[in-house]
PDB file of C-alpha atoms and ligand atoms in Angstrom:
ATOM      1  CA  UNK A   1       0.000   0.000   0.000  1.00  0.00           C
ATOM      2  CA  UNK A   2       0.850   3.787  -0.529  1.00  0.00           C
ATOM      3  CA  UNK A   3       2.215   5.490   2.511  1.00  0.00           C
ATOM      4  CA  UNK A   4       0.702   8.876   3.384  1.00  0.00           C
ATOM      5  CA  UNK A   5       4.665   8.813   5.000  1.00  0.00           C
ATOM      6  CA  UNK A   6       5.265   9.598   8.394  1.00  0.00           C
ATOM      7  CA  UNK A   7       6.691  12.817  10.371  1.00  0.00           C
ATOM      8  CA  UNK A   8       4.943  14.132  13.758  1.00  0.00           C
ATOM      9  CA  UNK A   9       4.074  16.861  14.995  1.00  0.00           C
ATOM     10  CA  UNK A  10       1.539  18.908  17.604  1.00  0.00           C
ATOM     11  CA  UNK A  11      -2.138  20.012  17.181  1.00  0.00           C
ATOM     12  CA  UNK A  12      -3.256  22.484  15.155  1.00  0.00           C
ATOM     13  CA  UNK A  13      -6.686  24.228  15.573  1.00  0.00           C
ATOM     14  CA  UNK A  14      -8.538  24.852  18.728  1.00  0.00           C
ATOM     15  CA  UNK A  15     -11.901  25.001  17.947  1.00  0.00           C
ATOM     16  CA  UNK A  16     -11.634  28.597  17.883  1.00  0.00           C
ATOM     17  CA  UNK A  17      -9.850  29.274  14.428  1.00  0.00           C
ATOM     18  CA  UNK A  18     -13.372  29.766  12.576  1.00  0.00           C
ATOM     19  CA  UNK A  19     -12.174  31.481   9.086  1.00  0.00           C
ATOM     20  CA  UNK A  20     -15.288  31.644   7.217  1.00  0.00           C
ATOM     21  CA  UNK A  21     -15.605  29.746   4.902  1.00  0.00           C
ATOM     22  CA  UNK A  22     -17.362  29.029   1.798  1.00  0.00           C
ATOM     23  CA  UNK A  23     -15.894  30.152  -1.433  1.00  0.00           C
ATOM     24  CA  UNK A  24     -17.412  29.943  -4.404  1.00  0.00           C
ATOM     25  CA  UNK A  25     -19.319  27.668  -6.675  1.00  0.00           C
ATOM     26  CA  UNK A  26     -18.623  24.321  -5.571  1.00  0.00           C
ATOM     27  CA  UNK A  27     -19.793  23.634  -2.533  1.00  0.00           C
ATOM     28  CA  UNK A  28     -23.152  22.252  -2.294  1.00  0.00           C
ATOM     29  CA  UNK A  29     -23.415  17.889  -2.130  1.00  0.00           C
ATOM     30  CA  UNK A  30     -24.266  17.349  -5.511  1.00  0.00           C
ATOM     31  CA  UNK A  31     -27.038  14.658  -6.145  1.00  0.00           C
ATOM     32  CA  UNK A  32     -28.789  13.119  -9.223  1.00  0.00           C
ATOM     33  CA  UNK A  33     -28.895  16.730 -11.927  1.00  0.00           C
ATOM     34  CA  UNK A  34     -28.453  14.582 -14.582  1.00  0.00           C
ATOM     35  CA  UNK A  35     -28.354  17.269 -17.436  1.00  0.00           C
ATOM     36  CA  UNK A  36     -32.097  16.213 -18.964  1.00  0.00           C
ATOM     37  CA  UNK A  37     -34.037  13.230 -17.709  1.00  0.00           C
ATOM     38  CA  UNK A  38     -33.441  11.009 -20.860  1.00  0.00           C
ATOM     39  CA  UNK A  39     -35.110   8.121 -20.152  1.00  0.00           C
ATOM     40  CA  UNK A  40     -33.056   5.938 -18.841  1.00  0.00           C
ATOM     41  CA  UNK A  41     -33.344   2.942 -21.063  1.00  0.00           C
ATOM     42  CA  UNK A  42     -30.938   3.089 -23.787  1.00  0.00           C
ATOM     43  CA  UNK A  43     -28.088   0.673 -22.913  1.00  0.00           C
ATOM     44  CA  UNK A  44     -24.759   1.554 -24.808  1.00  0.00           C
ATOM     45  CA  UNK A  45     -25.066  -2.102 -26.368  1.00  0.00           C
ATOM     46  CA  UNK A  46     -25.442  -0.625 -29.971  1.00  0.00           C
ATOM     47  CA  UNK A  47     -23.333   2.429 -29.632  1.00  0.00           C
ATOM     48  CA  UNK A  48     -23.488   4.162 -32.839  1.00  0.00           C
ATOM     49  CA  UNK A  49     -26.738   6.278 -32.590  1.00  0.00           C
ATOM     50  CA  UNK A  50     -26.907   5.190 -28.934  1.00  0.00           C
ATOM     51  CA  UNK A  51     -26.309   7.293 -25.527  1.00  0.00           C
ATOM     52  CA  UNK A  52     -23.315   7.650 -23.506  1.00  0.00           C
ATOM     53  CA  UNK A  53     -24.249   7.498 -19.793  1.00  0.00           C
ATOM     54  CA  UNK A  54     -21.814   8.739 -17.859  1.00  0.00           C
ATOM     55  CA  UNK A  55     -21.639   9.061 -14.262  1.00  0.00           C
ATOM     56  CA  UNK A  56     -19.208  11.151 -12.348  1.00  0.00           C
ATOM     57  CA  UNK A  57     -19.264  13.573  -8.986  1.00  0.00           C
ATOM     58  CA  UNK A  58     -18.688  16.575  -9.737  1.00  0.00           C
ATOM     59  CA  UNK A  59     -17.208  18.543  -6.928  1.00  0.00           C
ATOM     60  CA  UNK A  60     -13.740  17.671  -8.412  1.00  0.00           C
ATOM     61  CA  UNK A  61     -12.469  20.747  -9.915  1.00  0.00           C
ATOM     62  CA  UNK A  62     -11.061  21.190 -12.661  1.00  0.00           C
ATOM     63  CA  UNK A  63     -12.013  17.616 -13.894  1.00  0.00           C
ATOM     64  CA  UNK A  64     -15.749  18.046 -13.159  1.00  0.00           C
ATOM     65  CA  UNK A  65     -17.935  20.810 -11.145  1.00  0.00           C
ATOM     66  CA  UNK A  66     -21.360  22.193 -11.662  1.00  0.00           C
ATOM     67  CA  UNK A  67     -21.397  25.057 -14.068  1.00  0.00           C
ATOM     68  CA  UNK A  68     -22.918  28.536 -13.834  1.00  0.00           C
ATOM     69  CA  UNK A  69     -26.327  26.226 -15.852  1.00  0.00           C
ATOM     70  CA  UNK A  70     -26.001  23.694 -13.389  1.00  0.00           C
ATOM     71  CA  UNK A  71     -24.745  21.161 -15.736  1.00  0.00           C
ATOM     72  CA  UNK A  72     -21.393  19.301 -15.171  1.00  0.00           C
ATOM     73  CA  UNK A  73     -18.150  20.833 -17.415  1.00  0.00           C
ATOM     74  CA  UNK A  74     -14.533  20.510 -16.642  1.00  0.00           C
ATOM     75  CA  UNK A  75     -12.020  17.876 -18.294  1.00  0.00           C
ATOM     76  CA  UNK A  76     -14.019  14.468 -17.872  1.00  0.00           C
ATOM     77  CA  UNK A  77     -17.318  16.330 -19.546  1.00  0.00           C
ATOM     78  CA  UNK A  78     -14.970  17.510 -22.423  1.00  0.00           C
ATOM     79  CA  UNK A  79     -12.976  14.282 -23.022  1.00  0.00           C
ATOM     80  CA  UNK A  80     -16.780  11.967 -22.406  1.00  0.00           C
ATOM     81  CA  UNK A  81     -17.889  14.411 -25.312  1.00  0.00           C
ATOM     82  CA  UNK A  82     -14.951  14.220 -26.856  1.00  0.00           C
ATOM     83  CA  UNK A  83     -15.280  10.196 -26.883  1.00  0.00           C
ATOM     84  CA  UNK A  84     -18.735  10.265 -27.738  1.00  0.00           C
ATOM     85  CA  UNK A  85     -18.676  12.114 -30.798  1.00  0.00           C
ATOM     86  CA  UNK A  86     -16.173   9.649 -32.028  1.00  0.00           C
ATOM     87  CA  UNK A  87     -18.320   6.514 -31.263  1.00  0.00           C
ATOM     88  CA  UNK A  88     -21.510   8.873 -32.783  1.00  0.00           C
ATOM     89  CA  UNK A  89     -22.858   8.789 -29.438  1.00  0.00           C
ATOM     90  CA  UNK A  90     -25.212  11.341 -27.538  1.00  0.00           C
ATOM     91  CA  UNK A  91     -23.395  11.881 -24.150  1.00  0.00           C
ATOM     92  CA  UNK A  92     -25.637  12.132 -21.352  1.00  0.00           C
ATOM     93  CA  UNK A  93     -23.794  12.798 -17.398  1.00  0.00           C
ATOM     94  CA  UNK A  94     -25.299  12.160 -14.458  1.00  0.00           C
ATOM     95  CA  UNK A  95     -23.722  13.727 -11.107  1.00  0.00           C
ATOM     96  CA  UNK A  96     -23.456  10.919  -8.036  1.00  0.00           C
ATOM     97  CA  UNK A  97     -21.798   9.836  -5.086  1.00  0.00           C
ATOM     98  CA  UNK A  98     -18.347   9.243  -5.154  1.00  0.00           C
ATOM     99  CA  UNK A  99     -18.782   5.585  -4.416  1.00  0.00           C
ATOM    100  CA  UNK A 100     -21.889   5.452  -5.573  1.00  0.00           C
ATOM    101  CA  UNK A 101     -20.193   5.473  -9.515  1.00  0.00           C
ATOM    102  CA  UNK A 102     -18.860   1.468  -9.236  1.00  0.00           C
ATOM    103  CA  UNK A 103     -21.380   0.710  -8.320  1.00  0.00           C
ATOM    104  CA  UNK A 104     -23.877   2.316 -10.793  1.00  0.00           C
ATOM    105  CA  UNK A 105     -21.438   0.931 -13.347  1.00  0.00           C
ATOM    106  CA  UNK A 106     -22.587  -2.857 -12.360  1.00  0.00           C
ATOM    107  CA  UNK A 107     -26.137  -2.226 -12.077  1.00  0.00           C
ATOM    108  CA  UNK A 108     -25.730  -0.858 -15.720  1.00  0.00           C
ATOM    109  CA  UNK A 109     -27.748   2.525 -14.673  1.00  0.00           C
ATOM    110  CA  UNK A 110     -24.539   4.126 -16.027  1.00  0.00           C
ATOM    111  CA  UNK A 111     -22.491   2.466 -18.887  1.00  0.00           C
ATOM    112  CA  UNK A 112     -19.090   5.243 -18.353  1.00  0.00           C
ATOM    113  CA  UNK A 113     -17.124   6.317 -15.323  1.00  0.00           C
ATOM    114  CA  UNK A 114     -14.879   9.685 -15.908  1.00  0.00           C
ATOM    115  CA  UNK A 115     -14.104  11.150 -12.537  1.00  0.00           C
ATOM    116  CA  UNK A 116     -10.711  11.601 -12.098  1.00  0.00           C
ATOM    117  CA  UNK A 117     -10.919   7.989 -10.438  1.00  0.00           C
ATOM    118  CA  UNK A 118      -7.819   6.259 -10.067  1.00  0.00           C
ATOM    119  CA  UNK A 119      -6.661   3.259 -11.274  1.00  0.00           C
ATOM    120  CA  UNK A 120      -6.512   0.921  -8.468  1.00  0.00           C
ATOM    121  CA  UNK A 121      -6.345  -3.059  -8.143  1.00  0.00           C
ATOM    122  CA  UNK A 122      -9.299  -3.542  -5.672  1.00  0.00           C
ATOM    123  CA  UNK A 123     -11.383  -1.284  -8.105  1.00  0.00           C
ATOM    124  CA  UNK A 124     -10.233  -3.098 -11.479  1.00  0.00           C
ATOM    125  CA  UNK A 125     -11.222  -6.366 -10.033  1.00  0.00           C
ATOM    126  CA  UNK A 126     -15.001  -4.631 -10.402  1.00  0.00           C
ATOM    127  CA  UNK A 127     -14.701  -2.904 -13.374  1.00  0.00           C
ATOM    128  CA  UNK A 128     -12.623  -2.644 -16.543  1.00  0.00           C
ATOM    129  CA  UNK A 129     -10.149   0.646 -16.624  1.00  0.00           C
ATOM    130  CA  UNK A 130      -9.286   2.124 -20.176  1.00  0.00           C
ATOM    131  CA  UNK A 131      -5.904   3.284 -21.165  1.00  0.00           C
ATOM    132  CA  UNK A 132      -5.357   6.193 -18.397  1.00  0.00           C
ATOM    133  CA  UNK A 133      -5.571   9.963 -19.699  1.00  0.00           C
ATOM    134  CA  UNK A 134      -4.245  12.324 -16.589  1.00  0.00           C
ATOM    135  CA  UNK A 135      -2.429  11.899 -13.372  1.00  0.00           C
ATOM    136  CA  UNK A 136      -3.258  12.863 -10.294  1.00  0.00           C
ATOM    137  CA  UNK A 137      -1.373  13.385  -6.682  1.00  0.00           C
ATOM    138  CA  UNK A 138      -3.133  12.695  -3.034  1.00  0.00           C
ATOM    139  CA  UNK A 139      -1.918  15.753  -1.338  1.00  0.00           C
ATOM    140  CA  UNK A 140      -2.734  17.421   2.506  1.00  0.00           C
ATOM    141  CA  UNK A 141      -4.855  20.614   2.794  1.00  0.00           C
ATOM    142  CA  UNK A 142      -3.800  22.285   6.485  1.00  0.00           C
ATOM    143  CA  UNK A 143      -4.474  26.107   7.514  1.00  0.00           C
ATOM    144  CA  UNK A 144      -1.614  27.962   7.122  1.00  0.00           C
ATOM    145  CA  UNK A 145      -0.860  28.171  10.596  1.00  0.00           C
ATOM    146  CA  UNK A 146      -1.266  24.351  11.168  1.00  0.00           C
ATOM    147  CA  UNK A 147       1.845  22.868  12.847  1.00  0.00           C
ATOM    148  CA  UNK A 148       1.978  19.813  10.520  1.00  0.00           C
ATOM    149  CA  UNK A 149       5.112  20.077   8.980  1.00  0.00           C
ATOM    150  CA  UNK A 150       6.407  17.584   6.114  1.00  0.00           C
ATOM    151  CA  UNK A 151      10.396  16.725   7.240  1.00  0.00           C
ATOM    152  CA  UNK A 152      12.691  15.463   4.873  1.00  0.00           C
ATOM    153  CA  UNK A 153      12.909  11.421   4.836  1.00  0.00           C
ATOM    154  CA  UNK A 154      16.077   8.895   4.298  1.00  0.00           C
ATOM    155  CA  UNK A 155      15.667   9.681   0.183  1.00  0.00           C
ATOM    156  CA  UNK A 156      15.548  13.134   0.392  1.00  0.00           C
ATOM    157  CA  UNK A 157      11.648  13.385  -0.047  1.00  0.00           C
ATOM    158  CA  UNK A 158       9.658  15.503   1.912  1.00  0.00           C
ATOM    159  CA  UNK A 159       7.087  13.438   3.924  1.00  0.00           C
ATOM    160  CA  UNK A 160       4.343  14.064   6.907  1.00  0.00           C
ATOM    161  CA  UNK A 161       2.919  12.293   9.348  1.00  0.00           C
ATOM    162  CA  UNK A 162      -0.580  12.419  10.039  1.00  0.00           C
ATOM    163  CA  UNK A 163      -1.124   9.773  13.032  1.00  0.00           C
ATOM    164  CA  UNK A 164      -3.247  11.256  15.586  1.00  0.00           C
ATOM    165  CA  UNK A 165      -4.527  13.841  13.422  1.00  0.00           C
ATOM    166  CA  UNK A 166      -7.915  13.712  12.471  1.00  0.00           C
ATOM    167  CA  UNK A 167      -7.922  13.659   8.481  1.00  0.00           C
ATOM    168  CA  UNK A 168     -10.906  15.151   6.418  1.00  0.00           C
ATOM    169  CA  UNK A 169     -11.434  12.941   3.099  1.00  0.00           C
ATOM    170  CA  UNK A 170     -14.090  12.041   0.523  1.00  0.00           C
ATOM    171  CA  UNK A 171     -16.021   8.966   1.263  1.00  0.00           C
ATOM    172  CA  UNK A 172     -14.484   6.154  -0.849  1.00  0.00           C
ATOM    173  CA  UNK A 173     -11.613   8.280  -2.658  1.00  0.00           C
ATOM    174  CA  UNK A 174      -7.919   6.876  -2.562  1.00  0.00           C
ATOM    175  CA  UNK A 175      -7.154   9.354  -0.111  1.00  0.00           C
ATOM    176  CA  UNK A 176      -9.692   7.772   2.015  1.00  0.00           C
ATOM    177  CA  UNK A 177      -8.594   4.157   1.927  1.00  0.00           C
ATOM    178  CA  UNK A 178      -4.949   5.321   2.131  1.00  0.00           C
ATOM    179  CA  UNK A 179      -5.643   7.425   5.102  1.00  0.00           C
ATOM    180  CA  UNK A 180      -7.562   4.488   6.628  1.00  0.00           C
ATOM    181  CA  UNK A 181      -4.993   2.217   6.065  1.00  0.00           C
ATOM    182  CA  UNK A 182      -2.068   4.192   7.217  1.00  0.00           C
ATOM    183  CA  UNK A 183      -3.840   5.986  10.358  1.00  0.00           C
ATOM    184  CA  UNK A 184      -6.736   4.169  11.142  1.00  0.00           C
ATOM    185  CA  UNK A 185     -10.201   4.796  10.936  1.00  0.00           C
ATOM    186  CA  UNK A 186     -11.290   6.488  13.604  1.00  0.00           C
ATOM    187  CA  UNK A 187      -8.712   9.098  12.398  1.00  0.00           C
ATOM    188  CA  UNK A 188     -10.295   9.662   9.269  1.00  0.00           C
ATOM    189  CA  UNK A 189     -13.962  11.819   8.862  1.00  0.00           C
ATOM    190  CA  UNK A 190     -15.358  11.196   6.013  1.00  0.00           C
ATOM    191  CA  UNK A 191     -17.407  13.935   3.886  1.00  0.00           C
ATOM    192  CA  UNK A 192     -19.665  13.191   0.890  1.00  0.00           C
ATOM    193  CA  UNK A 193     -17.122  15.320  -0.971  1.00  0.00           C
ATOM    194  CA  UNK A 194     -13.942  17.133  -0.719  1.00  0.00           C
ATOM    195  CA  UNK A 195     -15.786  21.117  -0.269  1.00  0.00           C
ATOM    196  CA  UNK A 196     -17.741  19.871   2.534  1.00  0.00           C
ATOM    197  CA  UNK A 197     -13.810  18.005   3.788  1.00  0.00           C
ATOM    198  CA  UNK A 198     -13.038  21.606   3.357  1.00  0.00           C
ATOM    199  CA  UNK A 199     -16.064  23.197   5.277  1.00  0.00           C
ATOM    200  CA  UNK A 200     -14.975  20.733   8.065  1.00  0.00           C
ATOM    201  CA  UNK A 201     -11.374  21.805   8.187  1.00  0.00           C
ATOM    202  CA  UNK A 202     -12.047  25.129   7.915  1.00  0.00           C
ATOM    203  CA  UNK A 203     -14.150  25.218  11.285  1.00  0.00           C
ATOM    204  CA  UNK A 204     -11.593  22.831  12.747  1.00  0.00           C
ATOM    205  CA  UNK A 205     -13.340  19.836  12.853  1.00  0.00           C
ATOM    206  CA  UNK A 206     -10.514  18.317  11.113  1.00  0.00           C
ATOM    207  CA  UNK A 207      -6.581  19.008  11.325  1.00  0.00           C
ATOM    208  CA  UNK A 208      -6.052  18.246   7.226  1.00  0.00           C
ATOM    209  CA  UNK A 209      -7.676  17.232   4.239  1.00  0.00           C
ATOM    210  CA  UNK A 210      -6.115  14.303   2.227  1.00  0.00           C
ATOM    211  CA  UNK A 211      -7.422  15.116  -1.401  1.00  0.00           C
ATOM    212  CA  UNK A 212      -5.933  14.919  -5.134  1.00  0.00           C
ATOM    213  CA  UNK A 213      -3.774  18.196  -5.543  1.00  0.00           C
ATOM    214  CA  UNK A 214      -5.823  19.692  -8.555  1.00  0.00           C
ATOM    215  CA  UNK A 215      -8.636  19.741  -6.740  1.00  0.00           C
ATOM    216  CA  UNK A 216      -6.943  20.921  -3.596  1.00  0.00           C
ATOM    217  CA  UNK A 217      -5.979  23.726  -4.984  1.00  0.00           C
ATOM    218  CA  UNK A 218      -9.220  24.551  -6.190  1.00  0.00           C
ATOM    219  CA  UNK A 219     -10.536  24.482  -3.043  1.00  0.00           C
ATOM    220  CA  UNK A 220      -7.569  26.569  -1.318  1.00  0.00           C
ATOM    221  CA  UNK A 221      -7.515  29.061  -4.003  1.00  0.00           C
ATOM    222  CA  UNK A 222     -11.926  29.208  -2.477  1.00  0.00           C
ATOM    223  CA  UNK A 223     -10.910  29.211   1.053  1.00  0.00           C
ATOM    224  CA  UNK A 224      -8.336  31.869   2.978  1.00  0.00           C
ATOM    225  CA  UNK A 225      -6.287  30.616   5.347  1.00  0.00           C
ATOM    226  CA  UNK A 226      -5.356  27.137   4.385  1.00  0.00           C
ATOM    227  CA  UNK A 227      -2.720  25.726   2.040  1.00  0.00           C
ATOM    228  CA  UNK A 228      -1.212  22.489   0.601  1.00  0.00           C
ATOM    229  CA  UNK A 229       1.777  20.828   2.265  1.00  0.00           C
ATOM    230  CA  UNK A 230       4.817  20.284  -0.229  1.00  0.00           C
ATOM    231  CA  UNK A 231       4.855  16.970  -0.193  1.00  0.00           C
ATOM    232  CA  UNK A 232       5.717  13.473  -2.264  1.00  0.00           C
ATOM    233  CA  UNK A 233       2.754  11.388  -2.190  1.00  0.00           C
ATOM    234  CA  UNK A 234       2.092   8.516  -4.209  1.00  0.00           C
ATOM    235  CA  UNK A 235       1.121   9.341  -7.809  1.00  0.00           C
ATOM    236  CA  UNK A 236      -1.809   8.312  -9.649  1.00  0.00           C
ATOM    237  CA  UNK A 237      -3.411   7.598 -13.186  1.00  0.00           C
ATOM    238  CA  UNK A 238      -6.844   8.465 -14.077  1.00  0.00           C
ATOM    239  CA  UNK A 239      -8.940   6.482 -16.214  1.00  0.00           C
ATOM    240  CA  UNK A 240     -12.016   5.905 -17.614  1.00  0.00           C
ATOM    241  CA  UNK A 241     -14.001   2.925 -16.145  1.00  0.00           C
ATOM    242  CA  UNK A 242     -16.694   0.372 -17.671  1.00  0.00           C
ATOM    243  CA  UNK A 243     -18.430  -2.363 -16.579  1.00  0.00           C
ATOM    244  CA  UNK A 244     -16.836  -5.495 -17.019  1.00  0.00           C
ATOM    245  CA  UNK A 245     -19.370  -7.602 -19.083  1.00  0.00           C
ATOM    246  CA  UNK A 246     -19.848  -4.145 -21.062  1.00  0.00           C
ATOM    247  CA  UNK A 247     -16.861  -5.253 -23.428  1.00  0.00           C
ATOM    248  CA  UNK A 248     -18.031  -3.940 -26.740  1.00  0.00           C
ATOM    249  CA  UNK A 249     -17.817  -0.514 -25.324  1.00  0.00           C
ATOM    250  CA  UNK A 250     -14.647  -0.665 -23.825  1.00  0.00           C
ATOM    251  CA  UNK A 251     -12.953  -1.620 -26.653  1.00  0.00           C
ATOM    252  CA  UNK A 252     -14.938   1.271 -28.257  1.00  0.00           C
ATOM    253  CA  UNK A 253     -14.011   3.800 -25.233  1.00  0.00           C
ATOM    254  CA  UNK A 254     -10.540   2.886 -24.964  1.00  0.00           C
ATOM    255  CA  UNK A 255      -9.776   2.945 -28.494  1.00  0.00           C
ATOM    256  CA  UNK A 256     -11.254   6.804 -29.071  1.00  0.00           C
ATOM    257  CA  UNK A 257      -9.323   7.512 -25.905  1.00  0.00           C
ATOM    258  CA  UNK A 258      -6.238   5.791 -27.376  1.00  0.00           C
ATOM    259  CA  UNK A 259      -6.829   8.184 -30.509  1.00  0.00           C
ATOM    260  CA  UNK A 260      -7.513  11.271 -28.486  1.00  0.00           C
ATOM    261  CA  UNK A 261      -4.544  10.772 -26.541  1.00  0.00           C
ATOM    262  CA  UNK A 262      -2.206  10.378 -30.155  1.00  0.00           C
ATOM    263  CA  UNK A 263      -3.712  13.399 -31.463  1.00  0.00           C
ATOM    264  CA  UNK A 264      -2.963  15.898 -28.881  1.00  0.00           C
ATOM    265  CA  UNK A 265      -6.999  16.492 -28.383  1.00  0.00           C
ATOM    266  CA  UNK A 266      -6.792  15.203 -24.601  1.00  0.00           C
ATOM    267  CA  UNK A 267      -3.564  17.174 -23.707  1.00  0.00           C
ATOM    268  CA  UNK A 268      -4.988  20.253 -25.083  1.00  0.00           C
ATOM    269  CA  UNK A 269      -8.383  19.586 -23.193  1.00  0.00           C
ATOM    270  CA  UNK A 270      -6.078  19.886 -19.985  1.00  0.00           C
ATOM    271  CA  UNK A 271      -3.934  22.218 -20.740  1.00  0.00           C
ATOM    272  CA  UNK A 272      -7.430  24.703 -21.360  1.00  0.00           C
ATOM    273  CA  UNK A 273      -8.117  24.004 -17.791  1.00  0.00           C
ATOM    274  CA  UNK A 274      -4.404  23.238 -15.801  1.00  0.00           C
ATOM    275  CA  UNK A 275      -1.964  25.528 -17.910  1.00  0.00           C
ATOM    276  CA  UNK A 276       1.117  25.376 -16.141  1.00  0.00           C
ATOM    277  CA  UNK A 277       1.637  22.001 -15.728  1.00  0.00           C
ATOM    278  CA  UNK A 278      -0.627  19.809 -17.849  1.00  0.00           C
ATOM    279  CA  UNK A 279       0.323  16.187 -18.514  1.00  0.00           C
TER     280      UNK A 279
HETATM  281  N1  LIG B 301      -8.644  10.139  -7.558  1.00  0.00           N
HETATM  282  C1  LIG B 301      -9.378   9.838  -6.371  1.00  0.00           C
HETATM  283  C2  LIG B 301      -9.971   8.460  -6.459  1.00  0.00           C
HETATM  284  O1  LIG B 301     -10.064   7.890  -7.486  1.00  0.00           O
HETATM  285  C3  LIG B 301     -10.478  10.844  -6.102  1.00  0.00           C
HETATM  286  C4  LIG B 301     -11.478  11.011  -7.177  1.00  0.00           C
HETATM  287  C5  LIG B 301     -12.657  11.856  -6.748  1.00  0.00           C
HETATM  288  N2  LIG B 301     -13.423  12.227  -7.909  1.00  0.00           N
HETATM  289  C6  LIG B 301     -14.496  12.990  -7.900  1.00  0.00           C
HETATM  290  N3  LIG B 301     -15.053  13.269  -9.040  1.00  0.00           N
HETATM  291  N4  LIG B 301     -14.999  13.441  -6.783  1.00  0.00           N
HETATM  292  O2  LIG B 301     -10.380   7.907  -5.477  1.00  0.00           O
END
């Protein structure tokens, strides 16, 4: 398993440090604004003609949030559309649960899965991951006055300890089963998604939020007073996931994403919304 790392270090927030909170946008627990109610019965069996259902959660800046229209943009939405014009497919996205999207996948109420998800073992023995099109980095959101420090570790890398810290995550993420691996559970709170991990840290319910960094800084850039920790966490790919008896469309998916990774059409998709440092 991926260590969090290890490094120690006092408390951090009396109850008292109440910064308000609440940037912009993003906050609210999404739930089921599935752009138009299309009913739901169109499998993705034939997929030419046919529609793309595609769950995600999107409180994940910049790969998927709720628009100024209320409907769900960022770098999943544009490489799903991008994929589904391909396979001459009408893309429809439906906003969930976090772990509500494997789920979904197996009871076929969904036939797609782009949402920044990572590709992990325990999850591809439930569903089929495509070829993976971004990378992601768990990182720790503290206030900026927060005494957890990352120290420097035997290779030179800059780790942290979190044991005995209470650690704010998103139910079912990778930084969740990490966390809960590494600390335990009753150290880690778990929020239906990572604003509300930030609500909670902000009013010092929790010492840190362990959360993918673009994200993160989405949510810092919302939020005074509370930054991310330089440190070397374990890196991760993002990829697309399908059901696993839904093999036609897999070898669909990953071939358009295959395509839209040669062509430069995925890079340029993230370098629109991460300029610095797509990859
Ligand atoms: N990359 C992490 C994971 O796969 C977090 C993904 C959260 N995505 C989201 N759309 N909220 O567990």
């Amino acid at each position: 398993m991926k260590k969090l790392s290890i490094a120690m270090l006092s408390m951090v927030l009396a109850g008292s440090m109440l910064l308000t909170a609440c940037g912009g946008g993003n906050t609210q627990p999404a739930e089921n604004t599935g752009s138009d109610d299309t009913q739901q019965s169109e499998t993705a069996e034939n997929t030419e003609g046919g529609v793309l259902r595609m769950g995600t959660n999107a409180t994940f800046p910049p790969y998927e949030y709720m628009d100024e229209n209320n409907e769900v943009a960022g770098i999943d939405a544009e490489i799903a559309a991008a994929i589904a014009d391909k396979l001459g497919m009408e893309l429809e996205i439906t906003d969930m649960a976090f772990e509500s999207l494997i789920p979904a996948l197996q009871a076929g109420t969904i036939d797609i899965v782009l949402a920044g998800m990572t590709v992990d073992p325990e999850r591809a023995e439930q569903v089929n991951f495509t070829d993976t099109y971004a990378t992601g980095v768990q990182v720790v959101i503290v206030p900026e006055n927060s005494d957890i420090a990352p120290v420097e570790n035997e290779e030179g890398a800059m780790e942290v300890d979190l044991t005995g810290k209470t650690i704010g995550v998103q139910t079912g993420t990778t930084g969740d089963l990490y966390c809960t691996d590494d600390y335990g559970q009753e150290f880690v709170k778990q929020f239906d998604n990572g604003p509300l991990a930030v609500a909670a840290l902000m009013n010092g319910q929790v010492d840190c939020v362990v959360i993918d960094n673009e994200p993160a800084k989405n949510y810092v850039a919302a939020n005074e007073g509370l930054k991310i920790l330089d440190t070397a966490f374990a890196n991760e790919d993002y990829a697309a996931a399908i059901a696993k008896d839904n093999t036609e469309l897999f070898e669909q998916v990953n071939t358009a994403i295959q395509e839209l990774k040669a062509d430069g059409t995925i890079q340029t998709i993230i370098e629109k919304y991460i300029p610095a440092e797509a990859e």
